[in-house]
PDB file of C-alpha atoms in Angstrom:
ATOM      1  CA  MET X 657      -9.853   7.909  16.125  1.00 71.00           C
ATOM      2  CA  SER X 658     -12.774   7.329  13.770  1.00 89.00           C
ATOM      3  CA  ALA X 659     -14.850   4.227  13.436  1.00 88.00           C
ATOM      4  CA  ARG X 660     -13.440   3.762   9.941  1.00 93.00           C
ATOM      5  CA  GLU X 661      -9.910   3.699  11.339  1.00 95.00           C
ATOM      6  CA  ASP X 662     -11.016   1.341  14.104  1.00 95.00           C
ATOM      7  CA  VAL X 663     -12.370  -1.042  11.459  1.00 97.00           C
ATOM      8  CA  LEU X 664      -9.099  -0.963   9.522  1.00 97.00           C
ATOM      9  CA  ASP X 665      -7.138  -1.519  12.717  1.00 97.00           C
ATOM     10  CA  ALA X 666      -9.390  -4.505  13.481  1.00 97.00           C
ATOM     11  CA  LEU X 667      -8.871  -5.918   9.986  1.00 97.00           C
ATOM     12  CA  GLU X 668      -5.117  -5.594  10.384  1.00 97.00           C
ATOM     13  CA  GLU X 669      -5.180  -7.273  13.795  1.00 97.00           C
ATOM     14  CA  ILE X 670      -7.174 -10.241  12.501  1.00 97.00           C
ATOM     15  CA  LEU X 671      -5.053 -10.630   9.396  1.00 95.00           C
ATOM     16  CA  ILE X 672      -1.851 -10.544  11.425  1.00 93.00           C
ATOM     17  CA  ARG X 673      -3.032 -12.777  14.200  1.00 93.00           C
ATOM     18  CA  ASP X 674      -5.313 -15.251  12.438  1.00 94.00           C
ATOM     19  CA  GLY X 675      -4.845 -14.855   8.673  1.00 91.00           C
ATOM     20  CA  GLU X 676      -7.056 -14.051   5.740  1.00 90.00           C
ATOM     21  CA  ARG X 677      -9.735 -16.684   6.248  1.00 91.00           C
ATOM     22  CA  ALA X 678     -10.548 -15.338   9.749  1.00 94.00           C
ATOM     23  CA  ALA X 679     -11.028 -11.748   8.425  1.00 94.00           C
ATOM     24  CA  THR X 680     -14.771 -12.006   7.804  1.00 94.00           C
ATOM     25  CA  LEU X 681     -16.989  -8.946   7.966  1.00 96.00           C
ATOM     26  CA  ASP X 682     -18.536 -10.305  11.211  1.00 96.00           C
ATOM     27  CA  ALA X 683     -15.163 -10.901  12.817  1.00 97.00           C
ATOM     28  CA  VAL X 684     -13.802  -7.509  11.788  1.00 97.00           C
ATOM     29  CA  ALA X 685     -16.952  -5.774  13.117  1.00 97.00           C
ATOM     30  CA  ALA X 686     -16.664  -7.672  16.406  1.00 96.00           C
ATOM     31  CA  GLN X 687     -12.976  -6.846  16.772  1.00 96.00           C
ATOM     32  CA  ALA X 688     -13.604  -3.190  16.047  1.00 96.00           C
ATOM     33  CA  GLY X 689     -16.471  -3.023  18.485  1.00 95.00           C
ATOM     34  CA  VAL X 690     -18.969  -1.882  15.862  1.00 95.00           C
ATOM     35  CA  SER X 691     -22.077  -3.473  14.475  1.00 94.00           C
ATOM     36  CA  LYS X 692     -21.909  -5.194  11.076  1.00 94.00           C
ATOM     37  CA  GLY X 693     -24.146  -2.343   9.836  1.00 93.00           C
ATOM     38  CA  GLY X 694     -21.611   0.149  11.166  1.00 92.00           C
ATOM     39  CA  LEU X 695     -18.821  -1.630   9.333  1.00 93.00           C
ATOM     40  CA  LEU X 696     -20.919  -1.741   6.138  1.00 94.00           C
ATOM     41  CA  TYR X 697     -21.527   1.993   6.451  1.00 94.00           C
ATOM     42  CA  HIS X 698     -17.820   2.609   5.995  1.00 94.00           C
ATOM     43  CA  PHE X 699     -17.012  -0.370   3.820  1.00 95.00           C
ATOM     44  CA  GLY X 700     -19.954  -1.694   1.826  1.00 94.00           C
ATOM     45  CA  SER X 701     -18.350  -5.096   1.086  1.00 94.00           C
ATOM     46  CA  GLN X 702     -15.359  -7.310   1.764  1.00 92.00           C
ATOM     47  CA  ARG X 703     -13.800  -5.929  -1.401  1.00 91.00           C
ATOM     48  CA  ALA X 704     -14.283  -2.339  -0.158  1.00 95.00           C
ATOM     49  CA  LEU X 705     -12.607  -3.307   3.115  1.00 95.00           C
ATOM     50  CA  VAL X 706      -9.602  -4.665   1.292  1.00 93.00           C
ATOM     51  CA  GLU X 707      -9.527  -1.532  -0.875  1.00 94.00           C
ATOM     52  CA  GLY X 708      -9.565   0.537   2.348  1.00 96.00           C
ATOM     53  CA  LEU X 709      -6.531  -1.373   3.599  1.00 96.00           C
ATOM     54  CA  ALA X 710      -4.751  -0.846   0.289  1.00 95.00           C
ATOM     55  CA  GLU X 711      -5.495   2.896   0.442  1.00 96.00           C
ATOM     56  CA  ARG X 712      -4.219   3.064   4.012  1.00 97.00           C
ATOM     57  CA  MET X 713      -0.982   1.363   2.869  1.00 96.00           C
ATOM     58  CA  ARG X 714      -0.644   3.884   0.008  1.00 96.00           C
ATOM     59  CA  GLU X 715      -1.092   6.794   2.422  1.00 96.00           C
ATOM     60  CA  ARG X 716       1.431   5.438   4.896  1.00 97.00           C
ATOM     61  CA  ALA X 717       3.872   4.646   2.096  1.00 96.00           C
ATOM     62  CA  ALA X 718       3.584   8.198   0.754  1.00 97.00           C
ATOM     63  CA  GLN X 719       4.482   9.527   4.169  1.00 97.00           C
ATOM     64  CA  ASP X 720       7.449   7.166   4.256  1.00 96.00           C
ATOM     65  CA  VAL X 721       8.606   8.301   0.785  1.00 97.00           C
ATOM     66  CA  GLU X 722       8.512  11.949   2.024  1.00 97.00           C
ATOM     67  CA  LEU X 723      10.711  11.006   5.023  1.00 97.00           C
ATOM     68  CA  MET X 724      12.976   9.052   2.775  1.00 97.00           C
ATOM     69  CA  ALA X 725      13.420  12.004   0.389  1.00 97.00           C
ATOM     70  CA  GLU X 726      14.304  14.268   3.303  1.00 98.00           C
ATOM     71  CA  ALA X 727      16.638  11.858   5.121  1.00 97.00           C
ATOM     72  CA  SER X 728      19.990  13.438   5.971  1.00 96.00           C
ATOM     73  CA  ASP X 729      21.825  10.186   5.179  1.00 95.00           C
ATOM     74  CA  GLY X 730      20.017   9.832   1.806  1.00 96.00           C
ATOM     75  CA  PRO X 731      17.252   7.634   0.493  1.00 97.00           C
ATOM     76  CA  SER X 732      19.333   4.481   0.173  1.00 97.00           C
ATOM     77  CA  ALA X 733      20.574   4.470   3.795  1.00 96.00           C
ATOM     78  CA  TYR X 734      17.143   5.505   5.012  1.00 96.00           C
ATOM     79  CA  PHE X 735      15.481   2.605   3.181  1.00 96.00           C
ATOM     80  CA  VAL X 736      17.854   0.014   4.555  1.00 94.00           C
ATOM     81  CA  ARG X 737      17.963   1.540   8.048  1.00 91.00           C
ATOM     82  CA  THR X 738      14.161   1.459   8.300  1.00 91.00           C
ATOM     83  CA  SER X 739      13.758  -1.986   6.768  1.00 89.00           C
ATOM     84  CA  VAL X 740      13.215  -3.559  10.161  1.00 83.00           C
ATOM     85  CA  PHE X 741       9.969  -4.504  11.850  1.00 80.00           C
ATOM     86  CA  GLU X 742       9.352  -2.221  14.807  1.00 82.00           C
ATOM     87  CA  ASP X 743       5.585  -2.785  15.111  1.00 86.00           C
ATOM     88  CA  THR X 744       4.786   0.716  13.870  1.00 92.00           C
ATOM     89  CA  PRO X 745       1.355   1.399  12.319  1.00 95.00           C
ATOM     90  CA  PHE X 746       3.003   1.227   8.884  1.00 95.00           C
ATOM     91  CA  ASP X 747       4.624  -2.114   9.742  1.00 92.00           C
ATOM     92  CA  ARG X 748       1.286  -3.509  10.900  1.00 94.00           C
ATOM     93  CA  THR X 749      -0.345  -2.344   7.697  1.00 95.00           C
ATOM     94  CA  LEU X 750       2.382  -3.929   5.546  1.00 93.00           C
ATOM     95  CA  VAL X 751       2.228  -7.257   7.379  1.00 90.00           C
ATOM     96  CA  ALA X 752      -1.562  -7.317   7.217  1.00 93.00           C
ATOM     97  CA  ALA X 753      -1.572  -6.553   3.514  1.00 92.00           C
ATOM     98  CA  THR X 754       1.048  -9.230   2.964  1.00 89.00           C
ATOM     99  CA  ARG X 755      -1.428 -11.739   4.385  1.00 88.00           C
ATOM    100  CA  LEU X 756      -3.701 -10.849   1.430  1.00 86.00           C
ATOM    101  CA  SER X 757      -0.986 -10.812  -1.236  1.00 68.00           C
ATOM    102  CA  GLY X 758      -1.205 -14.563  -1.829  1.00 68.00           C
ATOM    103  CA  ARG X 759      -4.617 -14.227  -3.412  1.00 66.00           C
ATOM    104  CA  ASP X 760      -5.584 -12.579  -6.644  1.00 66.00           C
ATOM    105  CA  ASP X 761      -6.219  -9.174  -5.105  1.00 67.00           C
ATOM    106  CA  ALA X 762      -5.543  -6.344  -7.509  1.00 80.00           C
ATOM    107  CA  PRO X 763      -5.837  -3.441  -4.999  1.00 87.00           C
ATOM    108  CA  VAL X 764      -3.244  -4.918  -2.650  1.00 89.00           C
ATOM    109  CA  HIS X 765      -0.896  -6.042  -5.414  1.00 89.00           C
ATOM    110  CA  GLN X 766      -1.081  -2.628  -7.103  1.00 90.00           C
ATOM    111  CA  ALA X 767      -0.498  -0.814  -3.792  1.00 92.00           C
ATOM    112  CA  PHE X 768       2.613  -2.935  -3.155  1.00 92.00           C
ATOM    113  CA  ALA X 769       3.887  -2.306  -6.676  1.00 92.00           C
ATOM    114  CA  ASP X 770       3.282   1.476  -6.376  1.00 94.00           C
ATOM    115  CA  MET X 771       4.942   1.597  -2.951  1.00 95.00           C
ATOM    116  CA  ARG X 772       7.991  -0.259  -4.201  1.00 95.00           C
ATOM    117  CA  GLU X 773       8.246   1.961  -7.256  1.00 96.00           C
ATOM    118  CA  GLY X 774       8.157   5.083  -5.063  1.00 97.00           C
ATOM    119  CA  TRP X 775      11.053   3.821  -2.928  1.00 97.00           C
ATOM    120  CA  LEU X 776      12.963   2.562  -5.985  1.00 97.00           C
ATOM    121  CA  ALA X 777      12.619   5.854  -7.829  1.00 97.00           C
ATOM    122  CA  LEU X 778      14.265   7.772  -4.977  1.00 97.00           C
ATOM    123  CA  ILE X 779      17.067   5.241  -4.655  1.00 97.00           C
ATOM    124  CA  ARG X 780      17.542   5.114  -8.436  1.00 97.00           C
ATOM    125  CA  GLU X 781      17.786   8.918  -8.521  1.00 97.00           C
ATOM    126  CA  GLU X 782      20.369   8.887  -5.754  1.00 96.00           C
ATOM    127  CA  VAL X 783      22.603   6.116  -7.150  1.00 96.00           C
ATOM    128  CA  GLY X 784      22.100   6.717 -10.873  1.00 95.00           C
ATOM    129  CA  ASP X 785      22.093   3.047 -11.768  1.00 94.00           C
ATOM    130  CA  ASP X 786      19.208   0.576 -12.025  1.00 95.00           C
ATOM    131  CA  ALA X 787      21.169  -2.539 -10.908  1.00 95.00           C
ATOM    132  CA  ARG X 788      22.686  -0.849  -7.842  1.00 95.00           C
ATOM    133  CA  ALA X 789      19.279   0.574  -6.936  1.00 96.00           C
ATOM    134  CA  GLU X 790      17.753  -2.881  -7.169  1.00 96.00           C
ATOM    135  CA  ALA X 791      20.527  -4.351  -4.989  1.00 95.00           C
ATOM    136  CA  ILE X 792      19.839  -1.758  -2.333  1.00 96.00           C
ATOM    137  CA  MET X 793      16.116  -2.541  -2.481  1.00 96.00           C
ATOM    138  CA  LEU X 794      16.827  -6.246  -2.124  1.00 94.00           C
ATOM    139  CA  ILE X 795      19.038  -5.612   0.929  1.00 92.00           C
ATOM    140  CA  GLY X 796      16.137  -3.723   2.562  1.00 92.00           C
ATOM    141  CA  ASP X 797      13.599  -6.339   1.508  1.00 90.00           C
ATOM    142  CA  GLY X 798      15.741  -9.110   2.949  1.00 88.00           C
ATOM    143  CA  LEU X 799      16.142  -7.240   6.255  1.00 83.00           C
ATOM    144  CA  TYR X 800      12.411  -6.723   6.554  1.00 81.00           C
ATOM    145  CA  TYR X 801      11.655 -10.337   5.705  1.00 80.00           C
ATOM    146  CA  ASN X 802      14.086 -11.565   8.385  1.00 76.00           C
ATOM    147  CA  ALA X 803      12.882  -9.069  10.976  1.00 71.00           C
ATOM    148  CA  VAL X 804       9.293 -10.130  10.516  1.00 68.00           C
ATOM    149  CA  LEU X 805      10.027 -13.876  10.570  1.00 70.00           C
ATOM    150  CA  ASP X 806      12.929 -14.191  12.952  1.00 68.00           C
ATOM    151  CA  PRO X 807      12.475 -12.869  16.518  1.00 60.00           C
ATOM    152  CA  ALA X 808      16.246 -12.989  17.024  1.00 60.00           C
ATOM    153  CA  PHE X 809      16.525 -10.268  14.369  1.00 60.00           C
ATOM    154  CA  GLN X 810      14.096  -7.716  15.864  1.00 58.00           C
ATOM    155  CA  ALA X 811      14.754  -4.031  16.327  1.00 54.00           C
ATOM    156  CA  GLY X 812      17.156  -3.246  19.142  1.00 60.00           C
ATOM    157  CA  ASP X 813      18.820  -6.662  18.971  1.00 65.00           C
ATOM    158  CA  ALA X 814      22.648  -6.481  19.173  1.00 69.00           C
ATOM    159  CA  VAL X 815      23.029  -8.975  16.303  1.00 67.00           C
ATOM    160  CA  ARG X 816      20.824  -6.805  14.092  1.00 70.00           C
ATOM    161  CA  ALA X 817      22.653  -3.640  15.097  1.00 75.00           C
ATOM    162  CA  LYS X 818      26.002  -5.095  14.076  1.00 77.00           C
ATOM    163  CA  ALA X 819      24.599  -6.454  10.807  1.00 76.00           C
ATOM    164  CA  MET X 820      22.959  -3.108  10.071  1.00 82.00           C
ATOM    165  CA  GLN X 821      26.215  -1.243  10.570  1.00 86.00           C
ATOM    166  CA  GLY X 822      27.936  -3.498   8.026  1.00 87.00           C
ATOM    167  CA  LEU X 823      25.033  -3.323   5.566  1.00 88.00           C
ATOM    168  CA  LEU X 824      24.962   0.449   5.691  1.00 91.00           C
ATOM    169  CA  GLY X 825      28.644   0.342   4.693  1.00 91.00           C
ATOM    170  CA  VAL X 826      27.767  -1.840   1.720  1.00 92.00           C
ATOM    171  CA  VAL X 827      24.902   0.510   0.840  1.00 92.00           C
ATOM    172  CA  GLU X 828      27.270   3.424   0.896  1.00 92.00           C
ATOM    173  CA  GLN X 829      29.573   1.579  -1.537  1.00 92.00           C
ATOM    174  CA  LEU X 830      26.629   0.741  -3.790  1.00 92.00           C
ATOM    175  CA  ARG X 831      25.413   4.307  -3.643  1.00 92.00           C
ATOM    176  CA  ASP X 832      28.838   5.699  -4.521  1.00 90.00           C
ATOM    177  CA  GLY X 833      29.550   3.093  -7.201  1.00 89.00           C
ATOM    178  CA  THR X 834      32.587   1.691  -5.383  1.00 89.00           C
ATOM    179  CA  ALA X 835      31.114  -1.796  -4.782  1.00 78.00           C
TER     180      ALA X 835
END
């Protein structure tokens, strides 16, 4: 792993654990095990560091969109099925970026908007209807929100598994236009 990736991992860790205010250049450098000069070599400012996180999110979202497009059960089911927090690198990037979304931060806001549009475009193409596509997106968004905030609804939990089975049935109805 490169020092640049170590710095982004450190930024994510601090944002997730301690929040935006704790994510100073000094703290990120210390967490990454690099000098402040080493951090500044890769990211010349706090803004550049945030832009680096937004770019990482875009890259990971693009990989997810590729998997979604190739999913044997279709984009809609894939989106909902994977809308759970499993502490993957992509999950960690999303949660960290969310910690920055409360401020006026154009790179993060735009990355979230672009990511959502990529997912929505595939679902819209599959279902052929804007309202049904939005409903499927909202189901996935709600799952992810609950999985991040409620430890009782984590991946592997029996309650979540039962709920997921029922939701995938609803998604199938929405996809097919029978709901």
